[in-house]
Tab-separated table of N, CA and C in Angstrom:
chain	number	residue	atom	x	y	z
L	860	UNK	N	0.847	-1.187	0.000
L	860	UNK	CA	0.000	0.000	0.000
L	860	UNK	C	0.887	1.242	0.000
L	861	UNK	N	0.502	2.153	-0.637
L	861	UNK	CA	1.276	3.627	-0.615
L	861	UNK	C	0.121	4.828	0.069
L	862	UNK	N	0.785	5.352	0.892
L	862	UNK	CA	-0.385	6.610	1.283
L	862	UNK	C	-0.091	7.503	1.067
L	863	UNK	N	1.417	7.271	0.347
L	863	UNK	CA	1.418	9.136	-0.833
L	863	UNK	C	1.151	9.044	-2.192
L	864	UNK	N	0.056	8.828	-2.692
L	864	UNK	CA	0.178	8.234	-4.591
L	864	UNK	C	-1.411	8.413	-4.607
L	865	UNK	N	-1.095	9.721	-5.266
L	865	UNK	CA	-2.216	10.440	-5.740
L	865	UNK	C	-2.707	10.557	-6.307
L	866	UNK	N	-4.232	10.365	-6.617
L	866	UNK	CA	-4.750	9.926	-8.206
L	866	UNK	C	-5.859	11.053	-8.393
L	867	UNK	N	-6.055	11.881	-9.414
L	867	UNK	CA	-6.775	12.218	-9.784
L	867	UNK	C	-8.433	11.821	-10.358
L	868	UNK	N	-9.142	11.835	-9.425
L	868	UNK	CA	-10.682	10.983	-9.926
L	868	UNK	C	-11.793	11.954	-10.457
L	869	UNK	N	-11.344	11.375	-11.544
L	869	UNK	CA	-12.801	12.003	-12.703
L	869	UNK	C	-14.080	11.285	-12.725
L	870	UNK	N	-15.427	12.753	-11.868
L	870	UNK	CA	-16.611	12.045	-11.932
L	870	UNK	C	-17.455	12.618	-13.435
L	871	UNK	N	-18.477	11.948	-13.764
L	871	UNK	CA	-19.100	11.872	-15.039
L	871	UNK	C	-20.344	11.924	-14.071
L	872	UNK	N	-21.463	12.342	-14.853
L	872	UNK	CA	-22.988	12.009	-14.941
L	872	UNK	C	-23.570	11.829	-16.367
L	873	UNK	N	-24.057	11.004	-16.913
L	873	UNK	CA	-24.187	11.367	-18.153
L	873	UNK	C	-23.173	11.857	-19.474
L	874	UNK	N	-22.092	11.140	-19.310
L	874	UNK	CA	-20.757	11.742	-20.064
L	874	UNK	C	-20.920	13.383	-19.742
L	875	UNK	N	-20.893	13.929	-18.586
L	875	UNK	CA	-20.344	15.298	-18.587
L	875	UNK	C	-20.016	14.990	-17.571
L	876	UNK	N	-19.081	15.887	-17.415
L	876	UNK	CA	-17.344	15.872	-16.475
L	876	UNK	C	-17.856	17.031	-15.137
L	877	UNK	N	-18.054	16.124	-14.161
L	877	UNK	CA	-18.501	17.467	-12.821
L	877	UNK	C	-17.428	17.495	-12.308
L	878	UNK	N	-16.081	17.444	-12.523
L	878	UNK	CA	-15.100	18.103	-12.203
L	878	UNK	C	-14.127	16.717	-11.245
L	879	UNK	N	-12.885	16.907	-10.149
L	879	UNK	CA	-12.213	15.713	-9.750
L	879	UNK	C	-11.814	16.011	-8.566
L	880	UNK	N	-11.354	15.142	-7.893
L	880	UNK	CA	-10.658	15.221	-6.872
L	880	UNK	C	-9.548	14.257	-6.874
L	881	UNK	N	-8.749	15.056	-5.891
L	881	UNK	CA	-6.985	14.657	-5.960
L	881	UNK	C	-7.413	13.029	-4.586
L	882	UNK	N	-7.365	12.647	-5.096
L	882	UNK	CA	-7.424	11.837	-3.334
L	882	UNK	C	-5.842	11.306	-3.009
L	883	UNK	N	-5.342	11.685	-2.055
L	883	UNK	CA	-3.923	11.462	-1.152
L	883	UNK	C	-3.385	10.165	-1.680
L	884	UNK	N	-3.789	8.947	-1.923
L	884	UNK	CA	-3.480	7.484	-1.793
L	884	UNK	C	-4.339	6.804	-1.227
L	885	UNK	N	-3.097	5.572	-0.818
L	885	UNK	CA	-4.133	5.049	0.309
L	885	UNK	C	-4.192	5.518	1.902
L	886	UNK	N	-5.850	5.015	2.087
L	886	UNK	CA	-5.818	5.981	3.342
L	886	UNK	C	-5.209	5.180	4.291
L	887	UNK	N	-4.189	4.203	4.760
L	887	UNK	CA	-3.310	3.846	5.961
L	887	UNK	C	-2.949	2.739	6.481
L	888	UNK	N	-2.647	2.385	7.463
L	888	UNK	CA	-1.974	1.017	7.262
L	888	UNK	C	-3.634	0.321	8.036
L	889	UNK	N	-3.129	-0.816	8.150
L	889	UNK	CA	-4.378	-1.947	8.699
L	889	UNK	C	-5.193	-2.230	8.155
L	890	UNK	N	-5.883	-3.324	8.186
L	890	UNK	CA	-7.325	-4.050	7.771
L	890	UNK	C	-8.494	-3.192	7.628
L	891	UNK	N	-9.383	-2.808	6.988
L	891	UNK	CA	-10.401	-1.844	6.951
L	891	UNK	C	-11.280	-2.505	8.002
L	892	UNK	N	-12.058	-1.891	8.592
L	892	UNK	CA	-13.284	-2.650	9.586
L	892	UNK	C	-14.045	-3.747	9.036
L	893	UNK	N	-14.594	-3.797	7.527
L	893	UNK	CA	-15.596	-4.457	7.310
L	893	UNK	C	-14.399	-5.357	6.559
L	894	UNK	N	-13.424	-5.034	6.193
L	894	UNK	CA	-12.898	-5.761	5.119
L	894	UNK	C	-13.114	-7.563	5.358
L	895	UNK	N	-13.587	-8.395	4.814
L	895	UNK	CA	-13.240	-9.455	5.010
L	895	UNK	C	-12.154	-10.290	5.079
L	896	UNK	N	-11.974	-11.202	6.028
L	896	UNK	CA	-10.829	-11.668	6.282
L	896	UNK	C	-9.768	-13.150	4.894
L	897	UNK	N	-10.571	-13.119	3.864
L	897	UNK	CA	-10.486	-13.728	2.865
L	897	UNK	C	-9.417	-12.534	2.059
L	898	UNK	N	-9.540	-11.110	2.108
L	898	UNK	CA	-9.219	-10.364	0.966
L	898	UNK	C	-7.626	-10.004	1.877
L	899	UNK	N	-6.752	-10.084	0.577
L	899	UNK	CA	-5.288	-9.786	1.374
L	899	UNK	C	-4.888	-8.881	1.703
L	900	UNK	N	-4.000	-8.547	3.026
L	900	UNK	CA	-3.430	-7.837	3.323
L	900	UNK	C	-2.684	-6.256	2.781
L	901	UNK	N	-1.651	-6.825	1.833
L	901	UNK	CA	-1.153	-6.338	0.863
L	901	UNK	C	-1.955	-5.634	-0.293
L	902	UNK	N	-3.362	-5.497	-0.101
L	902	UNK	CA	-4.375	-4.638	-1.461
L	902	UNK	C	-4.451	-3.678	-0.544
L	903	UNK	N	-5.648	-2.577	-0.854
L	903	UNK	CA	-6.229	-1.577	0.051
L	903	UNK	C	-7.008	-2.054	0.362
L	904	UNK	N	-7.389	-1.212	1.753
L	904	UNK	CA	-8.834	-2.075	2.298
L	904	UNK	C	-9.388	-0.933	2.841
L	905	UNK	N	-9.100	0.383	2.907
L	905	UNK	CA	-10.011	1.507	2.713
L	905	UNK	C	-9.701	2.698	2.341
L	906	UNK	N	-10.714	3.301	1.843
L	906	UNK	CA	-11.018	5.068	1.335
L	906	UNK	C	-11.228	5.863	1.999
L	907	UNK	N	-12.309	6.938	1.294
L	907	UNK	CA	-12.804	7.377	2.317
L	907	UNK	C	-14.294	7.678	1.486
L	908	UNK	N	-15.463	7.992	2.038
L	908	UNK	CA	-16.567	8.402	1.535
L	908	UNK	C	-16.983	9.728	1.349
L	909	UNK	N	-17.602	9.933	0.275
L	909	UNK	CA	-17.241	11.205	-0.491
L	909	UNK	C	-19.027	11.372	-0.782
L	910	UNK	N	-19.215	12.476	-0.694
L	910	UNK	CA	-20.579	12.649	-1.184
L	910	UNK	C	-20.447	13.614	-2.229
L	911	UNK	N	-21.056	13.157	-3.142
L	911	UNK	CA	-21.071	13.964	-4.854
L	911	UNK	C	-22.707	14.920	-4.808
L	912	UNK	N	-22.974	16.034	-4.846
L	912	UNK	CA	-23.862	16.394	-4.751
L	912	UNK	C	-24.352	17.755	-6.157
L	913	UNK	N	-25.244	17.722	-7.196
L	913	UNK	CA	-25.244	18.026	-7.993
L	913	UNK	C	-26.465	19.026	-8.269
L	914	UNK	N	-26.413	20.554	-7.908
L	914	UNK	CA	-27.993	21.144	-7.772
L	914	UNK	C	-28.107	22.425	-9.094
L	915	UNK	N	-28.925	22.955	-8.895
L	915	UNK	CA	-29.141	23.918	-9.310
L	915	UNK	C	-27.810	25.275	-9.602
L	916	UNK	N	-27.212	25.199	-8.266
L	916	UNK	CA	-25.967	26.296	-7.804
L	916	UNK	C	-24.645	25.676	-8.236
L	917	UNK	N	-24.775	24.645	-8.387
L	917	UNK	CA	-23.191	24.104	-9.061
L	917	UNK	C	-23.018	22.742	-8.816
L	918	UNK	N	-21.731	21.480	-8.676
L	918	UNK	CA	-21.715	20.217	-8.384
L	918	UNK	C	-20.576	20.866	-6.560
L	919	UNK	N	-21.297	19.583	-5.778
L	919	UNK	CA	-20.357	20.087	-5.169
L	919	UNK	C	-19.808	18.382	-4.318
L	920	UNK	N	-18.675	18.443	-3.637
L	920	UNK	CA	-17.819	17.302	-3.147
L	920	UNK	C	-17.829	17.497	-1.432
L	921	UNK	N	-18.326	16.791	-0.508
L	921	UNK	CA	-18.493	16.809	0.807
L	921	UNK	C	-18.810	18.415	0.723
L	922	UNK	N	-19.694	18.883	0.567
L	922	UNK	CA	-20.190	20.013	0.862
L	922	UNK	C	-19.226	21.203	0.243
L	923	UNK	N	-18.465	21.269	-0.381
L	923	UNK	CA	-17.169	22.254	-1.211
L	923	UNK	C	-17.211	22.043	-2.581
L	924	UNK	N	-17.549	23.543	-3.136
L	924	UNK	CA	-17.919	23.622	-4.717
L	924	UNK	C	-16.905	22.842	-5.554
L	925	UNK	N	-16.915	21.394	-5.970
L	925	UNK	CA	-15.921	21.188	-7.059
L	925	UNK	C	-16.056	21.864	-8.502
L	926	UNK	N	-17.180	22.176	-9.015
L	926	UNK	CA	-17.238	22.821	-10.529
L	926	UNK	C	-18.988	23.602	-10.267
L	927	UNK	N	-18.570	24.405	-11.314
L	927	UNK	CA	-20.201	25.326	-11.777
L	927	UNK	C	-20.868	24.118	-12.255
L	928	UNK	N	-20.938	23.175	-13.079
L	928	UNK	CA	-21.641	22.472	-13.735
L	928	UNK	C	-22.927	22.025	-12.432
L	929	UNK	N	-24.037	22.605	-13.407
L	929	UNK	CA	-25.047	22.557	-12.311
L	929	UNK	C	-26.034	21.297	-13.385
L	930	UNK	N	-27.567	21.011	-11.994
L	930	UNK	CA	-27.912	19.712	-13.060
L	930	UNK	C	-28.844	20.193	-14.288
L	931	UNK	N	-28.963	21.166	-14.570
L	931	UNK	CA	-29.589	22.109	-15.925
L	931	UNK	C	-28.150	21.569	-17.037
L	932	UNK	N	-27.375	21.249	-17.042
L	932	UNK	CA	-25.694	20.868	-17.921
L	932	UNK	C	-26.088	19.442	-18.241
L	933	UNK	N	-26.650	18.864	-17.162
L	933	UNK	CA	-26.582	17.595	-17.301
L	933	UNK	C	-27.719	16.762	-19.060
L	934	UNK	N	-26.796	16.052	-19.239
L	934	UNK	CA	-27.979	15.580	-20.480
L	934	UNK	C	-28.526	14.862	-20.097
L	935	UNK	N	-29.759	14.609	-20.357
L	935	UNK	CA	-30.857	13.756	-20.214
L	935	UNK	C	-31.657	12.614	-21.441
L	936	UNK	N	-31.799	11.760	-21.475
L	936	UNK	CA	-32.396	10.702	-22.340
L	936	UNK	C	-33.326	9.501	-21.570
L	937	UNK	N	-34.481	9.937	-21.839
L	937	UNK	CA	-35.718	8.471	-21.058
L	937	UNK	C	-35.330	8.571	-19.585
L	938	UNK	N	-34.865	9.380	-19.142
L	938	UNK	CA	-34.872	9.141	-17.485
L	938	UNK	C	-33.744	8.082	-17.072
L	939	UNK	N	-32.589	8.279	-17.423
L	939	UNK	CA	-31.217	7.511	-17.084
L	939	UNK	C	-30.265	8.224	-17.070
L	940	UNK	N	-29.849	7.542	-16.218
L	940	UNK	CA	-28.166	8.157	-15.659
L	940	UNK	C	-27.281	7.250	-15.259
L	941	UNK	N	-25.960	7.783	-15.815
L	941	UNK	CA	-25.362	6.888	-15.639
L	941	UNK	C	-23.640	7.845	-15.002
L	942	UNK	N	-23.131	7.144	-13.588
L	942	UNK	CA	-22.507	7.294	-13.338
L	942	UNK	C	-20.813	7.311	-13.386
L	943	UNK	N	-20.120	7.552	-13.949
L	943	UNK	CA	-18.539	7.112	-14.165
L	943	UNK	C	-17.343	7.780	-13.221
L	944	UNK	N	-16.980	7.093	-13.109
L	944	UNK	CA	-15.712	7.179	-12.168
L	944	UNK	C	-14.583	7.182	-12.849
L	945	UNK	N	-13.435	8.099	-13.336
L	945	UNK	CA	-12.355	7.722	-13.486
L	945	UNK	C	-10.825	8.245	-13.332
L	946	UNK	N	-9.916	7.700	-13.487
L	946	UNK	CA	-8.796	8.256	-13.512
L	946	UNK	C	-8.362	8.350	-14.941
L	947	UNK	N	-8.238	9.216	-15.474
L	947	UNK	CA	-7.639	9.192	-17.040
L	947	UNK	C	-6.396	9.416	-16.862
L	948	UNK	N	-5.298	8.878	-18.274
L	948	UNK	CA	-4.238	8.947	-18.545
L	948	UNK	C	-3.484	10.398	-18.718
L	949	UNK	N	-4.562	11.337	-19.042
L	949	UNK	CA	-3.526	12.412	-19.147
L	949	UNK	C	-3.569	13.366	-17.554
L	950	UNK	N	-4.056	12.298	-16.758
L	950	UNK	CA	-4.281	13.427	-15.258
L	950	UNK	C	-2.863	13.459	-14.899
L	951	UNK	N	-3.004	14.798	-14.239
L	951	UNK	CA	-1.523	14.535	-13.077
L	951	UNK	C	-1.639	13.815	-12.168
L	952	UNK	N	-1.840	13.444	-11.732
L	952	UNK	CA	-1.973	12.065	-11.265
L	952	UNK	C	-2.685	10.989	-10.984
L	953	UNK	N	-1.833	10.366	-11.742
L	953	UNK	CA	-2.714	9.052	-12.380
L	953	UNK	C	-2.116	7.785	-10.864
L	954	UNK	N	-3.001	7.981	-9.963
L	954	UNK	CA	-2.308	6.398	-8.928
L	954	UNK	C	-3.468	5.594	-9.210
L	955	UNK	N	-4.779	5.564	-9.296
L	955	UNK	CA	-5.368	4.177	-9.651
L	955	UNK	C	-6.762	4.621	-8.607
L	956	UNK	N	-7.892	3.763	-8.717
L	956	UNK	CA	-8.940	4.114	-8.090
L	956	UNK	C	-9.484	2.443	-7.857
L	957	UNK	N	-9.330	2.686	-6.484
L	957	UNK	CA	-10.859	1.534	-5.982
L	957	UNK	C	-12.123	1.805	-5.373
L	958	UNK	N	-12.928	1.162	-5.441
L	958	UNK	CA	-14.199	1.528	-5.245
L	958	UNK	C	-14.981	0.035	-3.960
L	959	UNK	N	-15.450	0.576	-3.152
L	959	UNK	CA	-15.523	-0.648	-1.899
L	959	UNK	C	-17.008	-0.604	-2.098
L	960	UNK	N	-18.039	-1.725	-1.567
L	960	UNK	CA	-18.653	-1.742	-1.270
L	960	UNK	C	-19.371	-2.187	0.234
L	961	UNK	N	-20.295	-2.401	0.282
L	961	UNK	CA	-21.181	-3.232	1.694
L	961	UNK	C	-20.279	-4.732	2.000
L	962	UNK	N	-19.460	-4.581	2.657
L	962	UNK	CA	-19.041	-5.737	3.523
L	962	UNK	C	-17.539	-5.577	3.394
L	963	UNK	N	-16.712	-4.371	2.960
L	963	UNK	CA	-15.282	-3.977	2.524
L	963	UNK	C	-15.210	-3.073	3.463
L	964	UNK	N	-14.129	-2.424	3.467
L	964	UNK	CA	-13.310	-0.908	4.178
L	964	UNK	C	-13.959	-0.449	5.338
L	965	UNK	N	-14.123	0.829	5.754
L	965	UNK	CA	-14.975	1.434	6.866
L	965	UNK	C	-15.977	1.548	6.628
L	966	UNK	N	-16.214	1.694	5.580
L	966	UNK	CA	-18.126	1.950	5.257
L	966	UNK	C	-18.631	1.080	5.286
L	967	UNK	N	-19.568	0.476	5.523
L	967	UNK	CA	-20.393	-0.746	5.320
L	967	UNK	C	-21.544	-0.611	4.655
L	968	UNK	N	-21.139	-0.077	2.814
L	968	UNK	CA	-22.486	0.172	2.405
L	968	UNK	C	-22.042	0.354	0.741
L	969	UNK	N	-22.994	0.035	0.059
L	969	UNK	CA	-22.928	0.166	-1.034
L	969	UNK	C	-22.691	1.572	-1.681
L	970	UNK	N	-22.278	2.101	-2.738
L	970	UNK	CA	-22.675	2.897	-3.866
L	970	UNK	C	-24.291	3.347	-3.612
L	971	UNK	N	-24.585	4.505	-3.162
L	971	UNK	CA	-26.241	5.349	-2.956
L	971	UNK	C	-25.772	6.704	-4.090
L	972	UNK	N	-27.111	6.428	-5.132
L	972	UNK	CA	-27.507	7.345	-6.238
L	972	UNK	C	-28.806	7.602	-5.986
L	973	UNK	N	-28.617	8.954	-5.633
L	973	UNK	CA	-30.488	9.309	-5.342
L	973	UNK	C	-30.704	10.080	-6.297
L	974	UNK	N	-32.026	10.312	-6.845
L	974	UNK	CA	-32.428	11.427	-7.343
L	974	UNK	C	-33.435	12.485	-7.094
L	975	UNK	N	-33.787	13.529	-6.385
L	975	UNK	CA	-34.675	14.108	-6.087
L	975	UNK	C	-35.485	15.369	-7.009
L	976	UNK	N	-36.544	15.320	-7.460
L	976	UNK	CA	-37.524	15.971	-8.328
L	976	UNK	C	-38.032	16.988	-7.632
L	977	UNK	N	-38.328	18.141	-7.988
L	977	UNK	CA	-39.468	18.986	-7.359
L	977	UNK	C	-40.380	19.225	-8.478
């Protein structure tokens, strides 16, 4: 595990780009809480949880404006969305991205995509 190797993570909604975050590495030494005792040592076994939030006023990341792209930007087709996660090749830094779910790392919970209408 490295906890200085920094990857640049590119979020998508709909192929448009709401902007990234640098995340540090990995977040530290030891077993994640939920991690199961089957998965090895030597991988990561936790992150951290990030809330992506996308309104009217801009996109924003744990409550801090990451980009203007507000959800009026967003494209729409039949009522789907589709989420992407990535690290691309030309980022400054490119360290790699995992993604945990319900029974892995500290969180004990899946991937939550809500959508709210008025």
């Amino acid at each position: 595990m490295a906890e200085n190797w920094p990857s640049d993570i590119h979020f998508y909604v709909n192929d448009t780009l709401l902007g990234y975050w640098t995340s540090p590495g990995d977040s530290g030494q030891g077993r994640g809480q939920f991690t199961p005792a089957w998965w090895p040592d030597v991988i990561n076994q936790y992150g951290w949880l990030k809330v992506l939030r996308i309104t009217e006023m801009g996109t924003f990341l744990d409550g801090q404006q990451l980009s203007d792209v507000t959800i009026q930007d967003i494209r729409m087709s039949r009522n789907e969305w589709t989420l992407r996660l990535e690290v691309p090749e030309h980022a400054a830094h490119v360290g790699g991205l995992t993604l945990y779910g319900e029974g892995f790392g500290n969180y004990n919970r899946d991937i939550v995509f809500r959508v709210y209408r008025r």
